[in-house]
CSV table of C-alpha atoms in Angstrom, one decimal:
chain,number,residue,atom,x,y,z
P,1,UNK,CA,2.8,5.1,15.2
P,2,UNK,CA,1.2,2.0,14.5
P,3,UNK,CA,-0.4,0.6,11.2
P,4,UNK,CA,-2.9,-2.2,11.7
P,5,UNK,CA,-4.8,-3.9,8.9
P,6,UNK,CA,-8.2,-5.5,10.0
P,7,UNK,CA,-10.8,-7.5,8.3
P,8,UNK,CA,-14.3,-6.6,10.0
P,9,UNK,CA,-18.3,-7.2,9.2
P,10,UNK,CA,-19.6,-4.2,6.9
P,11,UNK,CA,-22.7,-4.2,9.4
P,12,UNK,CA,-23.7,-1.1,11.5
P,13,UNK,CA,-21.7,-0.8,14.7
P,14,UNK,CA,-18.7,-2.8,13.9
P,15,UNK,CA,-16.6,-0.2,13.6
P,16,UNK,CA,-17.4,1.5,16.5
P,17,UNK,CA,-16.8,-1.8,18.6
P,18,UNK,CA,-13.6,-1.9,16.8
P,19,UNK,CA,-12.5,1.8,18.0
P,20,UNK,CA,-13.7,1.1,21.4
P,21,UNK,CA,-11.6,-2.2,21.8
P,22,UNK,CA,-8.3,-0.4,20.5
P,23,UNK,CA,-9.0,2.4,22.9
P,24,UNK,CA,-9.5,0.2,26.0
P,25,UNK,CA,-6.1,-1.3,24.9
P,26,UNK,CA,-4.1,1.9,24.9
P,27,UNK,CA,-4.6,2.8,21.3
P,28,UNK,CA,-5.5,6.3,19.8
P,29,UNK,CA,-6.7,6.1,16.2
P,30,UNK,CA,-5.2,8.9,14.0
P,31,UNK,CA,-6.9,7.9,10.7
P,32,UNK,CA,-8.9,5.0,9.0
P,33,UNK,CA,-8.9,4.1,5.2
P,34,UNK,CA,-11.3,1.3,3.8
P,35,UNK,CA,-8.7,-0.7,1.6
P,36,UNK,CA,-11.4,-3.5,0.2
P,37,UNK,CA,-14.9,-4.0,0.5
P,38,UNK,CA,-15.9,-7.4,-0.5
P,39,UNK,CA,-18.6,-9.2,-1.8
P,40,UNK,CA,-18.7,-11.6,1.4
P,41,UNK,CA,-19.7,-8.3,3.1
P,42,UNK,CA,-16.2,-8.1,4.6
P,43,UNK,CA,-14.3,-4.7,4.8
P,44,UNK,CA,-10.5,-4.5,5.0
P,45,UNK,CA,-9.4,-1.2,6.7
P,46,UNK,CA,-6.1,0.1,7.5
P,47,UNK,CA,-5.9,2.0,11.0
P,48,UNK,CA,-3.1,4.2,11.5
P,49,UNK,CA,-2.9,4.5,15.3
P,50,UNK,CA,-0.7,5.9,18.1
P,51,UNK,CA,-0.2,4.0,21.6
P,52,UNK,CA,-0.4,5.7,25.1
P,53,UNK,CA,2.7,5.6,27.3
P,54,UNK,CA,3.1,1.9,28.4
P,55,UNK,CA,0.6,0.5,26.1
P,56,UNK,CA,1.5,-2.6,24.2
P,57,UNK,CA,0.9,-3.3,20.5
P,58,UNK,CA,0.0,-7.0,21.4
P,59,UNK,CA,-2.7,-5.7,23.7
P,60,UNK,CA,-4.3,-3.9,20.8
P,61,UNK,CA,-4.0,-7.1,18.4
P,62,UNK,CA,-5.8,-9.3,21.4
P,63,UNK,CA,-8.2,-6.5,22.0
P,64,UNK,CA,-9.2,-6.5,18.0
P,65,UNK,CA,-9.3,-10.2,17.3
P,66,UNK,CA,-11.7,-10.3,20.6
P,67,UNK,CA,-14.3,-8.2,18.9
P,68,UNK,CA,-16.9,-10.7,17.0
P,69,UNK,CA,-15.9,-10.8,13.1
P,70,UNK,CA,-12.7,-8.9,13.5
P,71,UNK,CA,-9.4,-10.2,12.6
P,72,UNK,CA,-6.1,-8.5,12.6
P,73,UNK,CA,-4.5,-9.3,9.4
P,74,UNK,CA,-1.1,-7.2,9.9
P,75,UNK,CA,0.4,-4.5,12.4
P,76,UNK,CA,3.6,-2.7,11.8
P,77,UNK,CA,5.4,0.5,12.8
P,78,UNK,CA,4.5,3.3,10.4
P,79,UNK,CA,7.2,5.8,9.8
P,80,UNK,CA,5.8,8.0,7.0
P,81,UNK,CA,4.2,10.5,9.4
P,82,UNK,CA,1.0,11.1,11.1
P,83,UNK,CA,-1.6,10.7,8.6
P,84,UNK,CA,-2.8,8.2,5.7
P,85,UNK,CA,-2.0,9.3,2.1
P,86,UNK,CA,-5.3,9.8,-0.1
P,87,UNK,CA,-5.1,9.4,-3.9
P,88,UNK,CA,-6.2,13.0,-4.3
P,89,UNK,CA,-2.6,13.8,-2.7
P,90,UNK,CA,-1.1,11.6,-5.1
P,91,UNK,CA,-2.6,13.1,-8.1
P,92,UNK,CA,-1.7,16.7,-7.1
P,93,UNK,CA,2.0,15.5,-6.9
P,94,UNK,CA,1.6,14.3,-10.3
P,95,UNK,CA,0.2,17.4,-11.6
P,96,UNK,CA,2.7,19.4,-9.9
P,97,UNK,CA,5.1,18.7,-12.7
P,98,UNK,CA,3.4,16.6,-15.4
P,99,UNK,CA,6.4,16.0,-17.3
P,100,UNK,CA,7.8,14.3,-14.5
P,101,UNK,CA,4.8,12.8,-13.4
P,102,UNK,CA,6.0,8.9,-13.8
P,103,UNK,CA,9.0,9.9,-11.7
P,104,UNK,CA,7.0,11.7,-8.9
P,105,UNK,CA,4.8,8.6,-8.9
P,106,UNK,CA,7.6,6.5,-7.7
P,107,UNK,CA,8.5,8.8,-5.0
P,108,UNK,CA,4.7,8.8,-3.6
P,109,UNK,CA,3.8,5.1,-4.0
P,110,UNK,CA,5.5,3.8,-1.1
P,111,UNK,CA,3.9,6.3,1.3
P,112,UNK,CA,0.1,6.0,-0.6
P,113,UNK,CA,0.6,2.0,-0.3
P,114,UNK,CA,2.1,1.9,3.1
P,115,UNK,CA,4.8,-0.2,1.7
P,116,UNK,CA,8.7,-0.2,1.7
P,117,UNK,CA,9.7,1.0,-2.0
P,118,UNK,CA,8.8,1.5,-5.4
P,119,UNK,CA,10.5,1.5,-8.5
P,120,UNK,CA,10.0,1.8,-12.6
P,121,UNK,CA,11.7,-0.7,-14.7
P,122,UNK,CA,12.0,-1.3,-18.2
P,123,UNK,CA,12.3,-4.7,-20.2
P,124,UNK,CA,15.5,-4.5,-22.2
P,125,UNK,CA,17.5,-7.1,-24.3
P,126,UNK,CA,20.1,-8.0,-21.4
P,127,UNK,CA,17.4,-8.3,-18.8
P,128,UNK,CA,15.5,-5.6,-16.5
P,129,UNK,CA,16.9,-2.1,-16.2
P,130,UNK,CA,15.9,-0.1,-13.0
P,131,UNK,CA,15.0,3.7,-14.7
P,132,UNK,CA,13.8,5.1,-11.4
P,133,UNK,CA,13.6,3.8,-7.6
P,134,UNK,CA,12.6,5.0,-4.3
P,135,UNK,CA,14.7,5.0,-1.3
P,136,UNK,CA,15.0,1.5,0.1
P,137,UNK,CA,14.3,-0.2,-3.4
P,138,UNK,CA,16.8,-3.1,-4.1
P,139,UNK,CA,19.7,-2.5,-6.3
P,140,UNK,CA,18.7,-5.3,-8.6
P,141,UNK,CA,15.0,-6.6,-9.4
P,142,UNK,CA,14.6,-10.2,-10.9
P,143,UNK,CA,11.0,-10.4,-11.7
P,144,UNK,CA,9.1,-12.1,-14.7
P,145,UNK,CA,6.5,-9.4,-15.8
P,146,UNK,CA,3.3,-10.3,-17.3
P,147,UNK,CA,0.9,-8.7,-19.6
P,148,UNK,CA,-1.2,-6.8,-16.7
P,149,UNK,CA,-1.2,-6.4,-13.0
P,150,UNK,CA,0.6,-9.1,-10.7
P,151,UNK,CA,1.5,-10.5,-7.4
P,152,UNK,CA,5.2,-12.1,-7.1
P,153,UNK,CA,8.1,-12.6,-4.4
P,154,UNK,CA,11.3,-11.2,-4.6
P,155,UNK,CA,13.4,-12.0,-1.7
P,156,UNK,CA,11.5,-11.4,1.5
P,157,UNK,CA,9.3,-8.9,-0.2
P,158,UNK,CA,6.0,-9.1,-1.6
P,159,UNK,CA,5.4,-7.2,-4.7
P,160,UNK,CA,2.7,-5.8,-6.7
P,161,UNK,CA,3.4,-5.1,-10.4
P,162,UNK,CA,1.4,-3.1,-13.2
P,163,UNK,CA,2.3,-2.3,-16.6
P,164,UNK,CA,3.5,1.1,-17.4
P,165,UNK,CA,3.6,1.6,-20.9
P,166,UNK,CA,5.4,-0.5,-23.7
P,167,UNK,CA,8.0,-2.5,-22.2
P,168,UNK,CA,7.8,-1.1,-18.9
P,169,UNK,CA,6.2,-1.8,-15.5
P,170,UNK,CA,6.2,-0.1,-11.8
P,171,UNK,CA,6.9,-2.6,-9.0
P,172,UNK,CA,5.9,-1.8,-5.2
P,173,UNK,CA,7.7,-3.6,-2.6
P,174,UNK,CA,6.3,-4.8,1.1
P,175,UNK,CA,8.9,-6.5,3.4
P,176,UNK,CA,6.9,-9.4,4.8
P,177,UNK,CA,3.5,-8.5,4.0
P,178,UNK,CA,0.9,-7.9,3.8
P,179,UNK,CA,-0.1,-9.0,1.0
P,180,UNK,CA,-1.6,-7.0,-1.9
P,181,UNK,CA,-5.0,-7.2,-2.2
P,182,UNK,CA,-6.9,-7.0,-5.7
P,183,UNK,CA,-8.3,-3.7,-4.7
P,184,UNK,CA,-4.7,-2.6,-4.1
P,185,UNK,CA,-3.5,-4.0,-7.6
P,186,UNK,CA,-6.3,-2.2,-9.3
P,187,UNK,CA,-5.5,1.0,-7.8
P,188,UNK,CA,-2.2,1.0,-8.6
P,189,UNK,CA,-3.0,-0.2,-12.0
P,190,UNK,CA,-5.2,3.1,-12.3
P,191,UNK,CA,-2.5,5.5,-10.5
P,192,UNK,CA,0.1,4.3,-13.0
P,193,UNK,CA,-2.3,4.7,-15.9
P,194,UNK,CA,-3.2,8.3,-14.9
P,195,UNK,CA,0.3,9.1,-14.2
P,196,UNK,CA,1.5,7.9,-17.7
P,197,UNK,CA,-1.5,10.0,-19.1
P,198,UNK,CA,-0.6,13.2,-17.3
P,199,UNK,CA,3.1,12.8,-18.5
P,200,UNK,CA,2.0,12.5,-21.7
P,201,UNK,CA,-0.3,15.0,-22.1
P,202,UNK,CA,2.0,17.2,-20.1
C-alpha cells in the first residue's frame, strides 16, 4: 500500500480526473480522506492506493502532477493495513474503556494521523517525562511545549503538539513529513480534549 497526499482544486470533476490519472499509471484507489479544505479553493486529500504488478510509485506521482491544478505533496509506504482510520473509530476505542481513554488515544493516534509514533509527556521539575508512548516513539523527547497547539522538529521527525491537561501534552511524530497541517493540529487538539473528558467522566 502507498499513501499519497495531494493538493487539488475544489471544483467539479477534479477528483475524477485525479482518479483517472492514478488508474492509468497503475494505481488502484482503496480509500480517500479529505484532510483540509482551504479558503483559496484548494483541498488536501490523502489517498490510499495499491499498485498493480510492475507499476511504480514514480509513475503515479508524474501522472498526478500532470493533472491541471494537482500537486503531489507526499508519497510513502503505508503499513497500517488496508484502510484509513476515521475519527469515529478513534472515539469507539476511547469509549471501550473510558478510564484508560488517554492511554488508548496514544495507541490509535499514529494510525489515525498516518504517522510513526505518539506519546504523552509530563512536564516535571527535572525535565520531560514520557508517561505513555506508542511503538516507534523515541526514548527521550526534548521539546519546548507552548501554551496551545504547535509544531516543532525533533531530530528528523516533524511533530505536532497538543496540551493534555495540567503540565501534560500529547506529541505526534512523522519521520520526514509531510508537515502537519492546521486542520490536523485542530483535529489532534479536539481528540486529546475528548479523550481527557472521557477519562475524567469515566
